[in-house]
Amino acid sequence: MSNPRDRRPRDPRGPGAAGRSGSRPSKRPQREPRRPASGARTGSGTGRRGTAREVRRGGERPRRTSAPPPPPPPLLRRTFQQGDPNKRIKIGGAIIVVILLLFAGRLTQIQGVDAERYAEAAANLRLQTIDIPTLRGQITDAAGNPFALSVEVRTVFVDPEEVEEEQRDQLVDELVSRFELDREEVGAKVDAAPSRYQVVAKRVSPGDWQDLRELGLSGVGAEVDYERVYPEETGAADLVGFVGSEGHGLEGLEGYLDSTLAGESGKRQVEVGNDGTQIPMAGGLVREPEPGQDVRLTLDRDLQWFVQQALAERVEELDAEGGSAIVTNTDQEILAMADYPSYSQNDIDATGPEEWSNGAVAETFEPGSTNKVITLAAALEEELTTPETVYTVPYTLQYYDQTFRNSTNNGTQRLTVNGIMAQSSNVGTIKIADQVKAGVLHSYMKDFGLGQPTGLALPGEESGVLTDPDDWWGTQLPSVSIGHGLSVNAAQMASVYATIANGGVRVEPRLIAGTVDTDGEFTPSEAPERTRIVSEDTADQLALMLEAVTSDEGTAPQARIEGYRVAGKTGTANRINPETGGYDGGGYTATFAGFAPADAPELVVQVVLHNPKDTYYGGEAAGPVFNDIMSFALKTMKVPPTDTEPPAIRLFEEEEDR
């Protein structure tokens, strides 16, 4: 007989809710029975949804209450089936073996197959290729006397790793005393381990290094280097120029001829230490250095020095802004080219670009009366006049809106063409230019080399200004004919007078005679271009006219040289005032150009003085320095004295003979 049902509510989470001990748990979740309201009793009747109706005492229907939400179902855990551990071990082991094989293969490639390539790459990370200095070529005069040369020196260094402790103090003492160095700096370099290379002194003479080397001190060495040296008092600084700190030409011929002089540096590999210092290596030579070629000039060093001195003295004496002087032979080989103010190539820092410029080619000026020789050459060559043709020459001449005057008031004169040249008559020259015409005169000026490069190709050269005749306005022809309204450099005007001295044949000016290679073999420069400008007869006639300039009746008796017949021409021209663009306040340019001996020309001299203060006429200012330079040049070049007397030439109409 069964036990009566226990109607007390049970906690479904209690043990009783699960059934008897050892019984199978119910597959369906148990719903918690509803709890009756307070004070109510349960009945057995059925109601909606199969629930018992609850009736209050007194016969009242019980109030319906909402049922609580059902509890969430319990979480279900996923179960796994245990795998085979041996299989996983095998797979893991296979992966490890593959990785080890990859590493082993790569290691074999690096240390075996490509070992040399990787070793070289690793070494290259520490190696650096540096230039080995080479011997720069000399610049010499025609006889081989140097204007610039390179001398072998030593760069002394220490290897702190190799300095023996017991010799350390002695090494410092020797370096300090021999090379006049700071003790603290030398000590710091000697103790700079782990560095292997510390430079302590540069430009050490081979003899001084040898004296130090003979002491046998450890950890000190030297490398070969070269220093550019310029002999003092050559007078060629503005022409030769200088090199920079890295050994390359910066100014003058040093810059222009750098590719010829410099040669080709060698190459050496050095090892770079951790601190960036270079460690010389045995067997690190990559390429031998190739020395540069020597350049032989047409200059004469003694003459160059004298010309520079004479020019400097005259510039200082007249308080001029500067000047230039050129000496050539009739083949236009330049024997001297000086400029002042100048500078010392061994003290570049004390000067600047203004002093470095070579004014003989870089500074232009109006040639003044020295240009009259071209006007008369054109008239004679075109057979428009003769040396004996007489012109009426007043003191002034009105030409359009401008009045032209002679330098001195001699009234109206009857002058021959000879006399017009000797007296340097502006009015007479203008009358002749009217016959020549603008186009013809311009053509002769171009043929003589004005308004174009000289051919010297020197750094900073200015070609001057010569305008096209189509652009000449009313008074341009008379102005140009007497040397105004155009500009030239000193080398150009020297070339004009060298052409006349050479019988009317213009030779392109030349300064470089040739080069000398390391075996001492001389290679001459290309032959210069030669062009006939006027006939030999015209050139001879002009030479006689120019000789009359140095006579007592001429404008430059100061240029005469005892024992020699001298031909030349003075020039005085206004200078442009850079502040106003006009002539007022600009000063003057005094020039003299000529050659000697007049009957058999050998040498040509051109002198230019820029804005002399005390006297500015060409004959008075430039004539004396021309005399000094030409006299010395004739002796230096061993030109024998003239053995003929100048012929009598007629300067004035009333003169039958002179």
XYZ file of C-alpha atoms in Angstrom:
658
model
C 0.000 0.000 0.000
C 1.492 3.304 -1.072
C 2.320 6.215 1.178
C -0.024 9.120 0.994
C 1.364 12.008 -1.210
C 3.245 14.645 0.655
C 1.634 17.853 -0.521
C 4.303 20.168 0.890
C 6.127 22.156 -1.752
C 9.669 20.927 -2.395
C 12.717 22.759 -3.621
C 13.396 21.304 -7.038
C 17.118 21.836 -6.415
C 17.012 19.633 -3.293
C 17.859 15.980 -3.281
C 14.245 15.001 -3.188
C 13.497 16.619 -6.469
C 15.799 14.254 -8.171
C 14.029 11.066 -6.949
C 15.412 8.292 -5.011
C 18.979 7.705 -4.422
C 20.465 5.803 -7.268
C 17.493 6.397 -9.557
C 17.996 7.845 -13.093
C 17.489 11.536 -13.223
C 14.444 12.830 -14.974
C 15.045 13.856 -18.535
C 12.557 16.713 -18.292
C 13.197 19.649 -16.043
C 10.902 19.852 -13.054
C 8.599 22.865 -12.843
C 8.470 24.613 -9.550
C 4.921 24.356 -8.092
C 3.070 27.578 -7.585
C 3.064 28.933 -4.116
C -0.423 29.738 -2.756
C -1.244 33.211 -1.668
C -0.903 33.951 1.986
C -3.901 32.609 4.016
C -5.298 30.537 1.102
C -5.775 26.826 1.024
C -5.600 24.518 -1.850
C -8.511 22.762 -3.393
C -8.889 19.787 -5.596
C -11.057 21.363 -8.277
C -9.741 21.942 -11.773
C -9.727 25.266 -13.510
C -8.250 26.801 -16.631
C -5.136 25.165 -17.951
C -5.647 22.273 -15.526
C -4.888 24.260 -12.408
C -6.916 23.851 -9.186
C -9.172 26.661 -8.364
C -8.602 28.408 -5.142
C -11.710 29.498 -3.240
C -11.503 31.936 -0.431
C -13.268 31.337 2.749
C -16.815 32.708 2.634
C -17.330 31.381 -0.896
C -15.402 34.176 -2.703
C -13.426 33.355 -5.846
C -9.698 33.677 -5.261
C -7.767 36.541 -7.082
C -5.697 35.272 -10.036
C -1.993 35.833 -9.714
C 0.588 35.761 -12.534
C 2.784 32.725 -12.631
C 6.549 33.278 -12.160
C 8.765 32.733 -15.286
C 10.148 29.268 -15.672
C 13.760 28.800 -14.628
C 16.408 28.768 -17.456
C 17.486 25.392 -18.630
C 20.794 24.202 -17.290
C 23.903 24.841 -19.526
C 24.935 21.891 -21.570
C 28.695 21.171 -21.712
C 30.295 20.032 -24.982
C 32.199 16.894 -24.541
C 35.405 15.995 -26.495
C 36.709 12.703 -27.444
C 40.320 12.194 -26.362
C 42.752 11.992 -29.395
C 45.952 10.028 -29.982
C 48.949 11.941 -28.491
C 51.504 10.005 -30.575
C 50.136 11.445 -33.774
C 50.526 14.987 -32.487
C 54.112 14.317 -31.393
C 55.013 12.996 -34.815
C 53.581 16.060 -36.599
C 55.386 18.469 -34.231
C 58.649 16.617 -34.633
C 58.352 16.747 -38.424
C 57.853 20.524 -38.327
C 60.896 21.003 -36.098
C 63.013 18.883 -38.430
C 61.964 20.943 -41.450
C 62.867 24.199 -39.666
C 66.256 22.835 -38.614
C 66.918 21.713 -42.165
C 66.146 25.223 -43.470
C 68.525 26.810 -40.960
C 71.194 24.250 -41.718
C 70.857 24.854 -45.456
C 71.089 28.615 -45.059
C 74.088 28.246 -42.758
C 75.756 25.976 -45.283
C 75.124 28.545 -48.022
C 76.557 31.431 -45.968
C 79.584 29.605 -44.529
C 80.256 27.338 -47.425
C 78.950 28.169 -50.881
C 78.837 32.011 -50.553
C 81.404 32.379 -47.786
C 83.801 34.546 -49.825
C 81.059 36.820 -51.119
C 79.647 37.446 -47.667
C 83.094 37.903 -46.185
C 83.855 40.486 -48.852
C 80.568 42.274 -48.237
C 81.248 42.356 -44.508
C 84.733 43.675 -45.102
C 83.420 46.362 -47.458
C 81.283 47.700 -44.669
C 84.516 48.593 -42.878
C 86.487 49.665 -45.955
C 86.525 53.059 -47.638
C 88.275 54.151 -50.822
C 90.217 57.398 -50.498
C 92.236 59.499 -52.943
C 96.011 59.364 -52.913
C 97.360 62.857 -53.673
C 99.346 63.204 -56.857
C 102.071 65.600 -57.920
C 100.554 68.685 -59.540
C 102.373 69.940 -62.618
C 104.540 73.035 -62.543
C 103.849 76.334 -64.257
C 107.124 77.634 -65.642
C 108.471 80.360 -67.870
C 109.928 79.649 -71.300
C 113.245 78.582 -69.739
C 111.672 76.269 -67.152
C 111.882 78.649 -64.188
C 108.860 77.939 -61.971
C 106.022 80.314 -61.239
C 104.184 77.552 -59.354
C 105.360 74.135 -58.233
C 104.406 71.357 -55.851
C 106.822 70.050 -53.253
C 106.616 66.726 -51.440
C 105.674 66.954 -47.771
C 104.550 64.517 -45.080
C 101.403 64.164 -43.020
C 102.511 62.787 -39.648
C 100.067 60.610 -37.687
C 100.058 58.362 -34.619
C 98.524 54.935 -34.041
C 97.593 54.987 -30.331
C 97.268 51.193 -30.267
C 100.925 50.838 -31.241
C 102.399 53.444 -28.900
C 104.460 51.665 -26.246
C 103.788 52.912 -22.741
C 107.437 53.527 -21.881
C 107.833 55.679 -25.043
C 104.625 57.619 -24.674
C 106.041 60.721 -22.953
C 109.058 60.885 -25.225
C 106.834 60.707 -28.300
C 104.678 63.574 -27.043
C 107.771 65.650 -26.253
C 109.254 65.105 -29.692
C 106.051 65.939 -31.565
C 105.452 69.089 -29.527
C 108.990 70.438 -29.823
C 109.645 69.545 -33.465
C 106.375 70.784 -34.925
C 105.473 73.492 -32.383
C 102.221 71.837 -31.338
C 99.998 72.116 -28.282
C 100.972 69.515 -25.655
C 97.426 68.777 -24.502
C 96.181 68.204 -28.050
C 99.093 65.920 -28.906
C 98.656 63.983 -25.650
C 94.956 63.497 -26.346
C 95.703 62.101 -29.798
C 98.420 59.756 -28.534
C 95.995 58.418 -25.899
C 93.002 58.195 -28.241
C 92.698 54.379 -28.131
C 90.958 52.447 -29.604
C 91.556 54.836 -32.512
C 94.255 53.686 -34.941
C 94.856 56.912 -36.862
C 95.309 60.427 -35.470
C 96.873 63.183 -37.620
C 99.208 65.372 -35.583
C 101.081 67.492 -38.178
C 100.739 68.404 -41.856
C 103.135 69.917 -44.392
C 106.148 68.406 -42.697
C 109.276 68.435 -44.847
C 110.727 65.028 -45.752
C 113.913 65.938 -43.893
C 112.091 66.781 -40.667
C 110.112 63.555 -40.879
C 113.259 61.535 -41.462
C 114.872 63.064 -38.371
C 111.866 62.024 -36.287
C 111.705 58.581 -37.852
C 115.326 57.831 -36.976
C 114.430 58.028 -33.278
C 112.645 54.677 -33.664
C 109.580 55.650 -31.643
C 106.646 53.281 -31.865
C 103.179 54.237 -33.070
C 104.165 57.177 -35.289
C 104.027 57.199 -39.097
C 103.747 59.527 -42.083
C 101.985 59.709 -45.444
C 103.202 61.426 -48.599
C 101.407 64.651 -49.529
C 102.131 67.692 -51.704
C 102.092 71.414 -51.036
C 101.701 74.099 -53.711
C 104.485 76.657 -53.547
C 104.729 80.028 -55.287
C 108.187 81.581 -55.392
C 108.127 85.100 -54.023
C 108.608 88.157 -56.205
C 107.724 86.623 -59.565
C 105.271 89.405 -60.327
C 102.853 86.934 -61.921
C 100.276 86.356 -59.171
C 97.361 87.897 -61.093
C 98.206 85.801 -64.134
C 99.153 82.476 -62.513
C 96.457 82.451 -59.799
C 96.356 79.888 -56.983
C 94.887 76.587 -55.790
C 92.407 75.926 -53.003
C 92.797 73.845 -49.868
C 91.876 70.675 -51.769
C 94.589 71.248 -54.369
C 92.407 72.346 -57.287
C 93.002 75.585 -59.199
C 90.697 78.440 -58.289
C 92.063 81.514 -60.048
C 94.178 82.441 -63.053
C 96.079 79.814 -65.004
C 95.837 77.453 -62.035
C 92.094 77.359 -62.571
C 92.071 77.531 -66.363
C 94.635 74.725 -66.747
C 93.515 72.647 -63.761
C 92.716 69.518 -65.783
C 96.219 69.550 -67.297
C 98.096 70.397 -64.117
C 96.164 68.257 -61.639
C 96.858 64.817 -63.073
C 94.805 61.952 -61.646
C 94.723 60.991 -57.993
C 95.422 57.428 -56.961
C 92.993 55.277 -54.979
C 93.622 53.408 -51.733
C 91.348 51.403 -49.466
C 91.475 52.066 -45.754
C 89.637 50.419 -42.888
C 87.301 52.675 -40.978
C 87.391 52.175 -37.215
C 84.426 52.352 -34.858
C 85.137 55.993 -34.176
C 85.309 56.840 -37.880
C 89.086 57.166 -38.133
C 90.923 55.769 -41.123
C 93.357 52.900 -40.597
C 95.891 52.533 -43.437
C 96.073 49.016 -44.798
C 98.969 47.115 -46.306
C 98.175 46.120 -49.871
C 95.211 48.494 -50.084
C 96.413 50.263 -53.241
C 93.706 50.323 -55.892
C 95.249 52.693 -58.467
C 98.590 54.415 -58.724
C 98.449 58.242 -58.807
C 99.250 59.841 -62.165
C 101.232 63.106 -61.934
C 100.023 66.188 -63.768
C 101.786 67.738 -66.715
C 103.974 70.819 -66.483
C 102.797 73.869 -68.401
C 105.465 75.978 -70.039
C 104.538 79.606 -70.690
C 106.017 82.072 -73.167
C 106.884 84.406 -70.267
C 110.360 85.382 -69.134
C 110.441 85.324 -65.329
C 113.052 88.059 -64.913
C 111.210 90.350 -67.315
C 107.898 89.569 -65.623
C 109.329 90.582 -62.262
C 110.754 93.865 -63.592
C 107.539 94.834 -65.397
C 105.540 94.266 -62.226
C 107.943 96.383 -60.176
C 108.080 99.255 -62.689
C 104.304 99.300 -63.011
C 103.723 99.232 -59.253
C 106.146 102.106 -58.672
C 104.470 104.291 -61.304
C 100.967 103.533 -60.039
C 102.007 104.480 -56.515
C 103.879 107.545 -57.710
C 100.865 108.938 -59.584
C 98.343 107.720 -57.002
C 96.508 105.849 -59.743
C 93.737 103.352 -59.083
C 95.722 100.656 -60.854
C 97.403 99.678 -64.073
C 98.602 96.931 -66.351
C 101.548 96.332 -68.650
C 102.203 93.765 -71.378
C 105.345 92.838 -73.290
C 105.145 90.688 -76.443
C 107.322 89.865 -79.409
C 106.124 90.455 -82.951
C 104.709 86.915 -83.120
C 102.564 87.939 -80.160
C 104.121 85.532 -77.716
C 103.529 87.242 -74.390
C 106.790 87.750 -72.533
C 105.328 89.576 -69.526
C 101.833 90.417 -68.318
C 101.590 92.411 -65.096
C 98.743 93.959 -63.165
C 98.608 96.188 -60.109
C 97.359 96.157 -57.349
C 98.375 92.542 -56.894
C 98.631 90.058 -53.997
C 100.759 87.308 -52.501
C 99.752 83.787 -53.475
C 101.150 82.586 -50.166
C 98.737 84.803 -48.201
C 95.422 84.506 -50.000
C 93.316 85.286 -46.946
C 94.699 88.826 -46.797
C 93.164 89.718 -50.189
C 89.958 89.305 -52.160
C 88.562 88.871 -55.692
C 89.332 92.472 -56.630
C 93.060 91.858 -56.181
C 92.926 88.393 -57.771
C 91.554 89.700 -61.071
C 93.993 89.997 -63.979
C 93.323 93.557 -65.117
C 95.349 93.142 -68.312
C 92.413 91.211 -69.785
C 89.601 91.733 -67.281
C 89.497 95.555 -67.147
C 88.289 97.480 -70.165
C 88.816 101.144 -70.971
C 88.460 103.609 -73.809
C 91.729 103.479 -75.780
C 91.804 107.157 -76.665
C 94.425 108.213 -79.199
C 96.101 104.812 -79.349
C 93.102 103.843 -81.492
C 93.996 106.463 -84.122
C 96.503 104.069 -85.642
C 93.608 101.898 -86.865
C 91.835 104.888 -88.433
C 94.952 105.899 -90.333
C 95.733 102.286 -91.241
C 92.286 101.942 -92.852
C 92.725 105.197 -94.797
C 96.191 104.223 -96.090
C 95.199 100.649 -96.925
C 92.098 101.847 -98.781
C 94.303 104.383 -100.633
C 92.145 107.271 -99.493
C 95.179 109.272 -98.426
C 98.991 109.146 -98.186
C 101.475 109.984 -95.425
C 102.303 113.229 -97.248
C 98.718 114.366 -97.839
C 98.113 117.753 -96.203
C 94.961 118.602 -94.228
C 93.792 121.886 -92.808
C 93.430 121.236 -89.118
C 91.735 123.856 -86.934
C 91.715 123.731 -83.147
C 88.020 122.789 -83.016
C 85.574 121.068 -85.310
C 81.789 121.204 -85.071
C 80.265 117.835 -85.880
C 76.483 117.835 -85.625
C 75.741 118.990 -82.085
C 79.179 118.252 -80.657
C 82.421 120.222 -80.715
C 85.669 118.248 -81.012
C 88.992 119.808 -79.970
C 92.675 119.069 -80.152
C 94.485 118.509 -76.865
C 96.445 121.756 -77.330
C 95.389 124.979 -79.034
C 97.881 125.515 -81.834
C 95.395 127.404 -83.945
C 94.736 126.240 -87.462
C 97.540 124.128 -88.868
C 98.380 122.554 -92.202
C 99.416 119.064 -91.181
C 100.400 116.018 -93.198
C 99.032 112.647 -92.200
C 102.443 112.089 -90.597
C 101.937 115.287 -88.626
C 98.387 114.365 -87.623
C 99.752 111.165 -86.065
C 102.775 112.817 -84.445
C 100.697 115.674 -83.011
C 97.832 113.290 -82.112
C 95.365 115.679 -83.698
C 91.759 114.797 -82.948
C 90.398 117.126 -85.624
C 92.791 115.845 -88.297
C 91.939 112.212 -87.494
C 88.201 112.952 -87.684
C 88.654 114.476 -91.144
C 90.398 111.317 -92.303
C 87.685 109.139 -90.703
C 85.074 111.001 -92.754
C 86.817 109.680 -95.841
C 86.998 106.128 -94.475
C 83.300 105.918 -93.472
C 81.767 103.980 -90.592
C 81.426 100.539 -92.171
C 85.015 100.377 -93.386
C 86.450 101.688 -90.126
C 84.421 99.172 -88.119
C 85.631 96.357 -90.371
C 89.293 97.235 -89.781
C 88.748 97.456 -86.027
C 87.286 93.955 -86.042
C 90.176 92.687 -88.154
C 92.668 94.150 -85.701
C 90.941 92.195 -82.906
C 88.741 94.736 -81.141
C 85.354 93.767 -79.750
C 86.189 90.041 -79.625
C 88.176 87.594 -77.459
C 91.937 87.819 -77.782
C 92.395 84.067 -78.090
C 94.262 83.860 -74.791
C 91.168 82.379 -73.095
C 92.274 83.719 -69.727
C 89.816 83.663 -66.799
C 87.794 86.840 -66.457
C 88.682 88.171 -69.896
C 86.412 90.937 -71.203
C 86.055 91.463 -74.948
C 85.245 95.143 -74.707
C 82.537 96.988 -76.608
C 82.469 97.751 -80.327
C 78.949 98.492 -81.536
C 77.722 97.643 -85.012
C 78.088 100.570 -87.461
C 74.370 100.374 -88.237
C 73.827 101.536 -84.659
C 76.249 104.470 -84.865
C 74.466 107.771 -84.431
C 75.536 111.219 -85.674
C 78.788 111.735 -83.768
C 79.715 108.073 -83.277
C 82.079 107.930 -86.253
C 84.303 110.838 -85.132
C 84.227 109.611 -81.522
C 85.256 106.069 -82.382
C 87.952 107.246 -84.795
C 89.795 108.971 -81.941
C 89.244 106.156 -79.421
C 86.035 107.140 -77.633
C 82.674 105.363 -77.610
C 84.292 101.903 -77.560
C 86.216 99.884 -75.000
C 89.152 97.472 -75.144
C 91.433 95.575 -72.811
C 95.200 96.002 -72.651
C 95.919 92.732 -74.455
C 93.772 93.788 -77.407
C 95.625 97.073 -77.907
C 98.983 95.363 -77.514
C 97.875 93.041 -80.318
C 97.076 96.008 -82.581
C 100.611 97.390 -82.279
C 102.170 93.939 -82.574
C 100.316 93.529 -85.883
C 101.856 96.722 -87.239
C 105.285 95.732 -85.920
C 104.860 92.347 -87.648
C 104.494 93.910 -91.072
C 100.686 93.987 -91.042
C 100.172 90.291 -90.151
C 98.103 89.634 -87.058
C 99.097 86.563 -85.045
C 96.669 85.374 -82.412
C 98.220 86.203 -79.010
C 99.765 83.245 -77.253
C 100.746 82.680 -73.631
C 101.114 78.889 -73.385
C 104.151 77.518 -75.186
C 103.262 73.881 -74.519
C 103.260 71.081 -71.964
C 105.919 68.782 -70.536
C 104.993 65.232 -69.543
C 106.472 63.141 -66.728
C 109.192 61.854 -69.069
C 110.308 65.392 -69.809
C 108.971 65.395 -73.363
C 107.811 68.825 -74.551
C 104.650 69.105 -76.648
C 104.223 72.558 -78.213
C 100.875 74.259 -78.395
C 99.073 74.490 -81.693
C 100.459 77.101 -84.053
C 98.492 80.336 -83.733
C 96.336 81.658 -86.539
C 97.985 84.272 -88.761
C 95.972 86.830 -90.751
C 97.167 89.702 -92.896
C 95.323 92.868 -91.928
C 97.198 95.541 -93.910
C 99.966 95.409 -96.460
C 103.602 95.545 -95.515
C 103.907 98.985 -97.152
C 101.061 100.310 -95.002
C 102.652 98.811 -91.894
C 106.010 100.437 -92.737
C 104.354 103.813 -93.280
C 102.565 103.533 -89.941
C 105.836 102.603 -88.222
C 107.458 105.814 -89.455
C 104.478 107.867 -88.292
C 104.633 106.235 -84.853
C 108.360 106.883 -84.672
C 107.631 110.574 -85.206
C 105.482 110.489 -82.052
C 108.661 110.010 -79.976
C 110.471 112.854 -81.716
C 110.801 116.334 -80.305
C 107.778 117.434 -82.347
C 105.698 114.488 -81.142
C 103.661 113.920 -78.006
C 105.985 111.407 -76.312
C 109.678 112.261 -76.428
C 109.792 110.640 -72.935
C 109.519 107.262 -74.642
C 112.797 107.543 -76.544
C 115.522 105.059 -75.626
C 119.146 105.831 -76.254
C 120.637 103.637 -78.931
C 117.270 102.396 -80.245
C 114.689 103.754 -82.624
C 111.313 103.667 -80.892
C 107.811 103.875 -82.372
C 104.702 104.366 -80.278
C 101.510 106.226 -79.580
C 100.091 108.021 -76.588
C 96.500 107.764 -75.443
C 94.431 109.854 -73.044
C 90.771 109.026 -72.576
C 87.966 109.901 -70.225
C 86.738 107.277 -67.797
C 83.088 106.585 -67.094
C 81.990 107.594 -63.617
C 80.123 104.503 -62.311
C 77.984 106.673 -60.046
C 76.638 108.914 -62.803
C 77.166 106.871 -65.962
C 78.875 109.902 -67.547
C 82.390 111.262 -67.869
C 82.086 113.944 -65.180
C 84.204 112.962 -62.193
C 85.333 109.702 -63.794
C 88.984 110.681 -64.264
C 91.232 109.580 -67.130
C 93.037 106.591 -68.558
C 96.622 107.192 -69.672
C 98.138 104.720 -72.140
C 101.197 104.220 -74.271
C 101.741 101.478 -76.841
C 104.804 101.034 -79.010
C 107.564 98.841 -80.349
C 111.320 98.824 -80.842
C 113.534 98.905 -82.748
C 111.277 100.853 -85.080
C 113.169 99.832 -88.216
C 113.296 96.104 -87.313
C 110.726 95.514 -84.566
C 111.400 92.858 -81.956
C 109.380 93.831 -78.879
C 106.022 95.477 -78.191
C 105.044 97.156 -74.903
C 101.580 98.330 -73.812
C 101.163 100.380 -70.599
C 97.821 101.404 -69.079
C 97.338 103.585 -65.988
C 93.836 103.890 -64.591
C 92.938 107.317 -63.234
C 96.370 108.735 -62.352
C 95.996 111.817 -60.161
C 99.078 113.987 -60.600
C 99.303 113.833 -64.402
C 97.021 111.991 -66.764
C 98.294 112.603 -70.316
C 99.515 109.418 -71.913
C 102.945 110.720 -72.866
C 103.700 112.203 -69.466
C 102.090 109.519 -67.303
C 102.630 106.275 -69.220
C 105.589 107.276 -71.431
C 108.263 107.029 -68.707
C 107.182 103.570 -67.513
C 107.070 102.421 -71.137
C 110.666 103.636 -71.433
C 111.744 101.705 -68.329
C 110.054 98.489 -69.367
C 111.176 98.597 -72.991
C 114.766 99.394 -72.012
C 114.939 96.419 -69.668
C 113.183 94.148 -72.158
C 115.611 95.000 -74.969
C 118.532 94.111 -72.730
C 116.913 90.975 -71.317
C 116.055 89.640 -74.762
C 119.492 90.672 -76.034
C 118.183 92.865 -78.834
C 121.125 94.706 -80.417
C 121.021 98.516 -80.670
C 119.738 100.166 -83.805
C 122.446 100.914 -86.358
C 120.392 103.229 -88.566
C 119.123 106.790 -88.260
C 115.426 107.603 -88.635
C 114.537 109.074 -92.014
C 113.280 112.640 -92.274
C 109.503 112.772 -92.583
C 107.403 115.854 -93.241
C 104.902 116.792 -90.539
C 103.830 120.253 -91.758
C 103.051 121.635 -95.171
C 105.816 124.233 -95.040
C 108.464 121.629 -94.326
C 110.203 120.305 -97.373
C 112.747 118.220 -95.515
C 113.441 117.190 -91.991
